[in-house]
């Protein structure tokens, strides 16, 4: 069945460092891909999405490109801030049903 | 910006008791969902609801669970007889329609359920 695998955390970086959080997926058909973010004590917020191959989702300086050939959707940001500290979830939405399948989440700590 | 809201933010209950978790989806959305996240684990799909009926449910969503849209704005999840393992954060989500099928899902802030 469909699944999402993302890198284990926690990831600890200094402010202004470059961030990559790897995400790969297994799916039949042509899924939509998402990154959700969960700030401490809050719910899930949609960070960005891509609905077809080679699409790039972007928001708040974060980017991820839908790579069908490598079945990946890695999250990147050029210069992280302390306020980016959160848990990041890679997720997949099938075009056969409506449920979203989440990865296990990657906790990100940004040090000042 | 419209958002999904959930009440209560935290619910504590005794094992065997019934609980009802409430959600107000975004007003023009047609698809509604419940997910849960056991502490430290991944977010798991429970159920989807469209046109006043369940469209899909997971293995987790057994006979102890039910969903209802009692009026035009609320969407509820009922757990009939809670178990310790039901302790989790429960997220409601809703989506509109895009090209004939459900669009992007937007999540509420969650209800933390603690079963003692």
PDB file of C-alpha atoms in Angstrom:
ATOM      1  CA  UNK A   1       0.000   0.000   0.000  1.00  0.00           C
ATOM      2  CA  UNK A   2       0.890   3.659  -0.005  1.00  0.00           C
ATOM      3  CA  UNK A   3       3.498   4.832   2.467  1.00  0.00           C
ATOM      4  CA  UNK A   4       5.759   7.731   3.346  1.00  0.00           C
ATOM      5  CA  UNK A   5       9.250   7.517   4.796  1.00  0.00           C
ATOM      6  CA  UNK A   6      11.014  10.552   6.165  1.00  0.00           C
ATOM      7  CA  UNK A   7      14.316  11.022   7.911  1.00  0.00           C
ATOM      8  CA  UNK A   8      14.494  10.354  11.606  1.00  0.00           C
ATOM      9  CA  UNK A   9      14.921  13.260  13.946  1.00  0.00           C
ATOM     10  CA  UNK A  10      15.636  15.206  15.885  1.00  0.00           C
ATOM     11  CA  UNK A  11      17.521  17.498  13.568  1.00  0.00           C
ATOM     12  CA  UNK A  12      19.439  20.276  15.304  1.00  0.00           C
ATOM     13  CA  UNK A  13      20.809  23.213  13.324  1.00  0.00           C
ATOM     14  CA  UNK A  14      22.123  26.662  14.035  1.00  0.00           C
ATOM     15  CA  UNK A  15      20.186  29.686  12.905  1.00  0.00           C
ATOM     16  CA  UNK A  16      20.798  30.592   9.226  1.00  0.00           C
ATOM     17  CA  UNK A  17      21.914  27.057   8.371  1.00  0.00           C
ATOM     18  CA  UNK A  18      20.620  25.213   5.301  1.00  0.00           C
ATOM     19  CA  UNK A  19      17.915  22.665   5.967  1.00  0.00           C
ATOM     20  CA  UNK A  20      17.050  19.461   4.163  1.00  0.00           C
ATOM     21  CA  UNK A  21      14.522  16.949   5.470  1.00  0.00           C
ATOM     22  CA  UNK A  22      14.345  13.914   3.239  1.00  0.00           C
ATOM     23  CA  UNK A  23      11.060  12.304   2.294  1.00  0.00           C
ATOM     24  CA  UNK A  24      10.362   9.415  -0.065  1.00  0.00           C
ATOM     25  CA  UNK A  25       7.084   7.774  -0.874  1.00  0.00           C
ATOM     26  CA  UNK A  26       5.548   4.617  -2.256  1.00  0.00           C
ATOM     27  CA  UNK A  27       2.270   4.982  -4.081  1.00  0.00           C
ATOM     28  CA  UNK A  28       0.218   3.678  -6.942  1.00  0.00           C
ATOM     29  CA  UNK A  29      -0.993   6.227  -9.434  1.00  0.00           C
ATOM     30  CA  UNK A  30      -0.223   9.898  -9.111  1.00  0.00           C
ATOM     31  CA  UNK A  31      -0.507  11.108  -5.535  1.00  0.00           C
ATOM     32  CA  UNK A  32      -0.453  14.641  -4.227  1.00  0.00           C
ATOM     33  CA  UNK A  33       2.373  15.385  -1.798  1.00  0.00           C
ATOM     34  CA  UNK A  34       2.348  17.645   1.223  1.00  0.00           C
ATOM     35  CA  UNK A  35       4.456  18.973   4.028  1.00  0.00           C
ATOM     36  CA  UNK A  36       2.602  19.764   7.230  1.00  0.00           C
ATOM     37  CA  UNK A  37       4.157  21.525  10.217  1.00  0.00           C
ATOM     38  CA  UNK A  38       3.233  21.178  13.882  1.00  0.00           C
ATOM     39  CA  UNK A  39       4.520  23.951  16.126  1.00  0.00           C
ATOM     40  CA  UNK A  40       4.802  23.215  19.861  1.00  0.00           C
ATOM     41  CA  UNK A  41       1.370  22.870  21.423  1.00  0.00           C
ATOM     42  CA  UNK A  42      -0.457  23.460  18.155  1.00  0.00           C
ATOM     43  CA  UNK A  43      -2.197  21.443  15.470  1.00  0.00           C
ATOM     44  CA  UNK A  44      -1.166  20.532  11.945  1.00  0.00           C
ATOM     45  CA  UNK A  45      -0.708  23.333   9.465  1.00  0.00           C
ATOM     46  CA  UNK A  46      -0.297  22.834   5.751  1.00  0.00           C
ATOM     47  CA  UNK A  47       3.129  24.201   4.835  1.00  0.00           C
ATOM     48  CA  UNK A  48       3.230  23.437   1.114  1.00  0.00           C
ATOM     49  CA  UNK A  49       1.998  20.987  -1.475  1.00  0.00           C
ATOM     50  CA  UNK A  50       2.590  19.694  -4.979  1.00  0.00           C
ATOM     51  CA  UNK A  51       0.035  17.845  -7.034  1.00  0.00           C
ATOM     52  CA  UNK A  52       2.004  16.525  -9.996  1.00  0.00           C
ATOM     53  CA  UNK A  53       5.494  15.540 -11.064  1.00  0.00           C
ATOM     54  CA  UNK A  54       8.063  18.360 -11.229  1.00  0.00           C
ATOM     55  CA  UNK A  55       5.776  20.752  -9.359  1.00  0.00           C
ATOM     56  CA  UNK A  56       7.545  22.812  -6.717  1.00  0.00           C
ATOM     57  CA  UNK A  57       5.645  23.775  -3.591  1.00  0.00           C
ATOM     58  CA  UNK A  58       6.892  26.760  -1.632  1.00  0.00           C
ATOM     59  CA  UNK A  59       5.887  28.779   1.410  1.00  0.00           C
ATOM     60  CA  UNK A  60       7.667  30.831   4.098  1.00  0.00           C
ATOM     61  CA  UNK A  61      11.043  30.176   2.456  1.00  0.00           C
ATOM     62  CA  UNK A  62      10.521  26.416   2.407  1.00  0.00           C
ATOM     63  CA  UNK A  63      10.511  24.498  -0.881  1.00  0.00           C
ATOM     64  CA  UNK A  64       9.946  20.937  -2.007  1.00  0.00           C
ATOM     65  CA  UNK A  65       9.940  19.502  -5.522  1.00  0.00           C
ATOM     66  CA  UNK A  66       7.831  16.498  -6.544  1.00  0.00           C
ATOM     67  CA  UNK A  67      10.341  14.082  -8.068  1.00  0.00           C
ATOM     68  CA  UNK A  68       8.584  11.125  -9.629  1.00  0.00           C
ATOM     69  CA  UNK A  69      11.783   9.482 -10.888  1.00  0.00           C
ATOM     70  CA  UNK A  70      13.176   9.252  -7.354  1.00  0.00           C
ATOM     71  CA  UNK A  71       9.768   9.166  -5.591  1.00  0.00           C
ATOM     72  CA  UNK A  72      10.929  11.967  -3.346  1.00  0.00           C
ATOM     73  CA  UNK A  73       9.651  15.243  -1.942  1.00  0.00           C
ATOM     74  CA  UNK A  74      12.517  16.619   0.135  1.00  0.00           C
ATOM     75  CA  UNK A  75      11.901  19.761   2.172  1.00  0.00           C
ATOM     76  CA  UNK A  76      14.529  22.513   1.954  1.00  0.00           C
ATOM     77  CA  UNK A  77      15.095  25.970   3.342  1.00  0.00           C
ATOM     78  CA  UNK A  78      18.113  28.126   2.656  1.00  0.00           C
ATOM     79  CA  UNK A  79      18.361  29.868   6.027  1.00  0.00           C
ATOM     80  CA  UNK A  80      16.439  28.575   9.018  1.00  0.00           C
ATOM     81  CA  UNK A  81      15.236  30.654  11.946  1.00  0.00           C
ATOM     82  CA  UNK A  82      14.615  29.782  15.585  1.00  0.00           C
ATOM     83  CA  UNK A  83      10.899  30.153  14.873  1.00  0.00           C
ATOM     84  CA  UNK A  84      11.105  27.225  12.427  1.00  0.00           C
ATOM     85  CA  UNK A  85      11.549  24.831  15.346  1.00  0.00           C
ATOM     86  CA  UNK A  86       8.674  22.369  15.002  1.00  0.00           C
ATOM     87  CA  UNK A  87       7.799  18.874  13.852  1.00  0.00           C
ATOM     88  CA  UNK A  88       7.556  18.476  10.078  1.00  0.00           C
ATOM     89  CA  UNK A  89       5.401  15.793   8.496  1.00  0.00           C
ATOM     90  CA  UNK A  90       5.687  14.633   4.932  1.00  0.00           C
ATOM     91  CA  UNK A  91       2.365  13.320   3.675  1.00  0.00           C
ATOM     92  CA  UNK A  92       0.730  11.767   0.654  1.00  0.00           C
ATOM     93  CA  UNK A  93      -2.782  12.086  -0.685  1.00  0.00           C
ATOM     94  CA  UNK A  94      -3.945   9.345  -3.012  1.00  0.00           C
ATOM     95  CA  UNK A  95      -6.116  10.070  -6.009  1.00  0.00           C
ATOM     96  CA  UNK A  96      -8.076   6.887  -5.278  1.00  0.00           C
ATOM     97  CA  UNK A  97      -9.348   7.877  -1.872  1.00  0.00           C
ATOM     98  CA  UNK A  98      -9.318  10.948   0.295  1.00  0.00           C
ATOM     99  CA  UNK A  99      -7.189   9.904   3.222  1.00  0.00           C
ATOM    100  CA  UNK A 100      -3.791  11.394   3.857  1.00  0.00           C
ATOM    101  CA  UNK A 101      -0.926   9.129   4.812  1.00  0.00           C
ATOM    102  CA  UNK A 102       1.659  10.737   7.025  1.00  0.00           C
ATOM    103  CA  UNK A 103       5.301  10.049   7.669  1.00  0.00           C
ATOM    104  CA  UNK A 104       6.470   9.698  11.248  1.00  0.00           C
ATOM    105  CA  UNK A 105       7.510  13.328  11.498  1.00  0.00           C
ATOM    106  CA  UNK A 106      10.895  14.980  11.929  1.00  0.00           C
ATOM    107  CA  UNK A 107      11.498  17.205  14.925  1.00  0.00           C
ATOM    108  CA  UNK A 108      13.600  20.251  14.056  1.00  0.00           C
ATOM    109  CA  UNK A 109      15.465  22.293  16.658  1.00  0.00           C
ATOM    110  CA  UNK A 110      17.031  25.577  15.611  1.00  0.00           C
ATOM    111  CA  UNK A 111      19.609  27.032  17.973  1.00  0.00           C
ATOM    112  CA  UNK A 112      20.155  30.817  18.156  1.00  0.00           C
TER     113      UNK A 112
ATOM    114  CA  UNK B   1      -8.735  33.241   6.978  1.00  0.00           C
ATOM    115  CA  UNK B   2     -11.301  30.498   7.637  1.00  0.00           C
ATOM    116  CA  UNK B   3     -10.116  27.680   9.851  1.00  0.00           C
ATOM    117  CA  UNK B   4     -11.233  24.403  11.360  1.00  0.00           C
ATOM    118  CA  UNK B   5     -12.011  24.626  15.060  1.00  0.00           C
ATOM    119  CA  UNK B   6     -12.239  21.849  17.644  1.00  0.00           C
ATOM    120  CA  UNK B   7     -13.603  21.594  21.161  1.00  0.00           C
ATOM    121  CA  UNK B   8     -12.606  20.838  23.785  1.00  0.00           C
ATOM    122  CA  UNK B   9      -8.876  21.324  23.529  1.00  0.00           C
ATOM    123  CA  UNK B  10      -8.323  18.723  26.255  1.00  0.00           C
ATOM    124  CA  UNK B  11     -10.706  16.034  27.487  1.00  0.00           C
ATOM    125  CA  UNK B  12     -10.021  13.764  30.428  1.00  0.00           C
ATOM    126  CA  UNK B  13     -12.284  10.770  30.934  1.00  0.00           C
ATOM    127  CA  UNK B  14     -12.488   7.511  32.805  1.00  0.00           C
ATOM    128  CA  UNK B  15     -12.088   4.216  30.995  1.00  0.00           C
ATOM    129  CA  UNK B  16     -15.453   2.929  29.783  1.00  0.00           C
ATOM    130  CA  UNK B  17     -17.020   6.372  29.510  1.00  0.00           C
ATOM    131  CA  UNK B  18     -18.411   7.842  26.319  1.00  0.00           C
ATOM    132  CA  UNK B  19     -16.801  10.939  24.838  1.00  0.00           C
ATOM    133  CA  UNK B  20     -17.841  13.229  22.029  1.00  0.00           C
ATOM    134  CA  UNK B  21     -15.252  15.331  20.277  1.00  0.00           C
ATOM    135  CA  UNK B  22     -16.550  18.300  18.341  1.00  0.00           C
ATOM    136  CA  UNK B  23     -15.345  20.008  15.212  1.00  0.00           C
ATOM    137  CA  UNK B  24     -16.552  22.929  13.142  1.00  0.00           C
ATOM    138  CA  UNK B  25     -15.172  22.501   9.611  1.00  0.00           C
ATOM    139  CA  UNK B  26     -14.568  25.354   7.201  1.00  0.00           C
ATOM    140  CA  UNK B  27     -18.007  26.532   6.187  1.00  0.00           C
ATOM    141  CA  UNK B  28     -18.096  25.740   2.465  1.00  0.00           C
ATOM    142  CA  UNK B  29     -16.253  22.432   2.721  1.00  0.00           C
ATOM    143  CA  UNK B  30     -17.947  19.172   1.853  1.00  0.00           C
ATOM    144  CA  UNK B  31     -15.496  16.505   3.006  1.00  0.00           C
ATOM    145  CA  UNK B  32     -14.728  15.847   6.645  1.00  0.00           C
ATOM    146  CA  UNK B  33     -12.154  13.672   8.356  1.00  0.00           C
ATOM    147  CA  UNK B  34     -10.868  12.486  11.687  1.00  0.00           C
ATOM    148  CA  UNK B  35      -7.277  11.507  12.368  1.00  0.00           C
ATOM    149  CA  UNK B  36      -5.478  10.646  15.551  1.00  0.00           C
ATOM    150  CA  UNK B  37      -1.930  10.896  16.801  1.00  0.00           C
ATOM    151  CA  UNK B  38      -0.853   8.768  19.730  1.00  0.00           C
ATOM    152  CA  UNK B  39       1.900  10.553  21.643  1.00  0.00           C
ATOM    153  CA  UNK B  40       5.191  10.282  19.799  1.00  0.00           C
ATOM    154  CA  UNK B  41       3.722   8.384  16.864  1.00  0.00           C
ATOM    155  CA  UNK B  42       2.557   9.236  13.383  1.00  0.00           C
ATOM    156  CA  UNK B  43      -0.763  10.795  12.490  1.00  0.00           C
ATOM    157  CA  UNK B  44      -3.224   8.055  11.472  1.00  0.00           C
ATOM    158  CA  UNK B  45      -6.382   8.287   9.380  1.00  0.00           C
ATOM    159  CA  UNK B  46      -9.590   7.223  11.112  1.00  0.00           C
ATOM    160  CA  UNK B  47     -12.535   8.091   8.886  1.00  0.00           C
ATOM    161  CA  UNK B  48     -13.756  10.265   6.039  1.00  0.00           C
ATOM    162  CA  UNK B  49     -17.290  11.559   5.653  1.00  0.00           C
ATOM    163  CA  UNK B  50     -19.070  12.981   2.643  1.00  0.00           C
ATOM    164  CA  UNK B  51     -22.693  13.577   1.756  1.00  0.00           C
ATOM    165  CA  UNK B  52     -23.844  12.493   5.220  1.00  0.00           C
ATOM    166  CA  UNK B  53     -22.193   9.127   5.162  1.00  0.00           C
ATOM    167  CA  UNK B  54     -18.854   7.493   5.839  1.00  0.00           C
ATOM    168  CA  UNK B  55     -16.855   7.209   2.627  1.00  0.00           C
ATOM    169  CA  UNK B  56     -13.888   5.381   4.085  1.00  0.00           C
ATOM    170  CA  UNK B  57     -12.691   4.151   7.458  1.00  0.00           C
ATOM    171  CA  UNK B  58      -9.540   2.551   8.791  1.00  0.00           C
ATOM    172  CA  UNK B  59      -9.111  -0.595  10.845  1.00  0.00           C
ATOM    173  CA  UNK B  60      -8.850   1.597  13.917  1.00  0.00           C
ATOM    174  CA  UNK B  61     -12.390   2.887  13.409  1.00  0.00           C
ATOM    175  CA  UNK B  62     -14.247  -0.056  14.928  1.00  0.00           C
ATOM    176  CA  UNK B  63     -17.768  -0.297  16.361  1.00  0.00           C
ATOM    177  CA  UNK B  64     -16.787   1.851  19.333  1.00  0.00           C
ATOM    178  CA  UNK B  65     -16.402   4.853  17.061  1.00  0.00           C
ATOM    179  CA  UNK B  66     -19.067   6.806  15.234  1.00  0.00           C
ATOM    180  CA  UNK B  67     -19.281  10.115  13.414  1.00  0.00           C
ATOM    181  CA  UNK B  68     -22.143  12.467  12.853  1.00  0.00           C
ATOM    182  CA  UNK B  69     -22.927  15.781  11.273  1.00  0.00           C
ATOM    183  CA  UNK B  70     -25.853  16.746  13.483  1.00  0.00           C
ATOM    184  CA  UNK B  71     -26.433  20.144  11.889  1.00  0.00           C
ATOM    185  CA  UNK B  72     -25.018  22.297   9.129  1.00  0.00           C
ATOM    186  CA  UNK B  73     -21.874  23.259  10.978  1.00  0.00           C
ATOM    187  CA  UNK B  74     -20.701  20.599  13.437  1.00  0.00           C
ATOM    188  CA  UNK B  75     -18.956  17.291  12.815  1.00  0.00           C
ATOM    189  CA  UNK B  76     -18.548  14.988  15.795  1.00  0.00           C
ATOM    190  CA  UNK B  77     -16.562  11.893  16.701  1.00  0.00           C
ATOM    191  CA  UNK B  78     -18.049   9.689  19.405  1.00  0.00           C
ATOM    192  CA  UNK B  79     -16.172   6.990  21.243  1.00  0.00           C
ATOM    193  CA  UNK B  80     -18.755   4.814  22.961  1.00  0.00           C
ATOM    194  CA  UNK B  81     -16.673   3.146  25.641  1.00  0.00           C
ATOM    195  CA  UNK B  82     -13.193   4.565  25.915  1.00  0.00           C
ATOM    196  CA  UNK B  83     -10.120   2.429  26.448  1.00  0.00           C
ATOM    197  CA  UNK B  84      -6.716   3.447  27.743  1.00  0.00           C
ATOM    198  CA  UNK B  85      -5.281   3.062  24.260  1.00  0.00           C
ATOM    199  CA  UNK B  86      -7.695   5.672  22.921  1.00  0.00           C
ATOM    200  CA  UNK B  87      -5.570   8.338  24.616  1.00  0.00           C
ATOM    201  CA  UNK B  88      -4.289  10.466  21.763  1.00  0.00           C
ATOM    202  CA  UNK B  89      -4.578  13.778  20.000  1.00  0.00           C
ATOM    203  CA  UNK B  90      -7.575  13.748  17.672  1.00  0.00           C
ATOM    204  CA  UNK B  91      -7.514  16.001  14.637  1.00  0.00           C
ATOM    205  CA  UNK B  92     -10.480  17.003  12.555  1.00  0.00           C
ATOM    206  CA  UNK B  93      -9.911  18.076   8.949  1.00  0.00           C
ATOM    207  CA  UNK B  94     -12.054  19.341   6.116  1.00  0.00           C
ATOM    208  CA  UNK B  95     -11.646  19.934   2.416  1.00  0.00           C
ATOM    209  CA  UNK B  96     -13.523  21.475  -0.449  1.00  0.00           C
ATOM    210  CA  UNK B  97     -13.955  20.077  -3.919  1.00  0.00           C
ATOM    211  CA  UNK B  98     -11.353  20.384  -6.653  1.00  0.00           C
ATOM    212  CA  UNK B  99     -11.961  19.001 -10.130  1.00  0.00           C
ATOM    213  CA  UNK B 100     -14.694  16.703  -8.929  1.00  0.00           C
ATOM    214  CA  UNK B 101     -12.905  15.259  -5.922  1.00  0.00           C
ATOM    215  CA  UNK B 102     -11.721  16.288  -2.495  1.00  0.00           C
ATOM    216  CA  UNK B 103      -9.158  19.059  -2.353  1.00  0.00           C
ATOM    217  CA  UNK B 104      -6.461  19.899   0.153  1.00  0.00           C
ATOM    218  CA  UNK B 105      -7.278  18.987   3.733  1.00  0.00           C
ATOM    219  CA  UNK B 106      -7.087  21.656   6.425  1.00  0.00           C
ATOM    220  CA  UNK B 107      -6.644  20.541   9.997  1.00  0.00           C
ATOM    221  CA  UNK B 108      -7.983  21.818  13.279  1.00  0.00           C
ATOM    222  CA  UNK B 109      -5.814  22.349  16.363  1.00  0.00           C
ATOM    223  CA  UNK B 110      -6.750  18.980  17.834  1.00  0.00           C
ATOM    224  CA  UNK B 111      -8.371  17.626  20.986  1.00  0.00           C
ATOM    225  CA  UNK B 112      -6.094  15.854  23.416  1.00  0.00           C
ATOM    226  CA  UNK B 113      -8.014  12.915  24.885  1.00  0.00           C
ATOM    227  CA  UNK B 114      -6.675  11.370  28.075  1.00  0.00           C
ATOM    228  CA  UNK B 115      -8.306   8.147  29.267  1.00  0.00           C
ATOM    229  CA  UNK B 116      -7.593   7.227  32.884  1.00  0.00           C
TER     230      UNK B 116
END
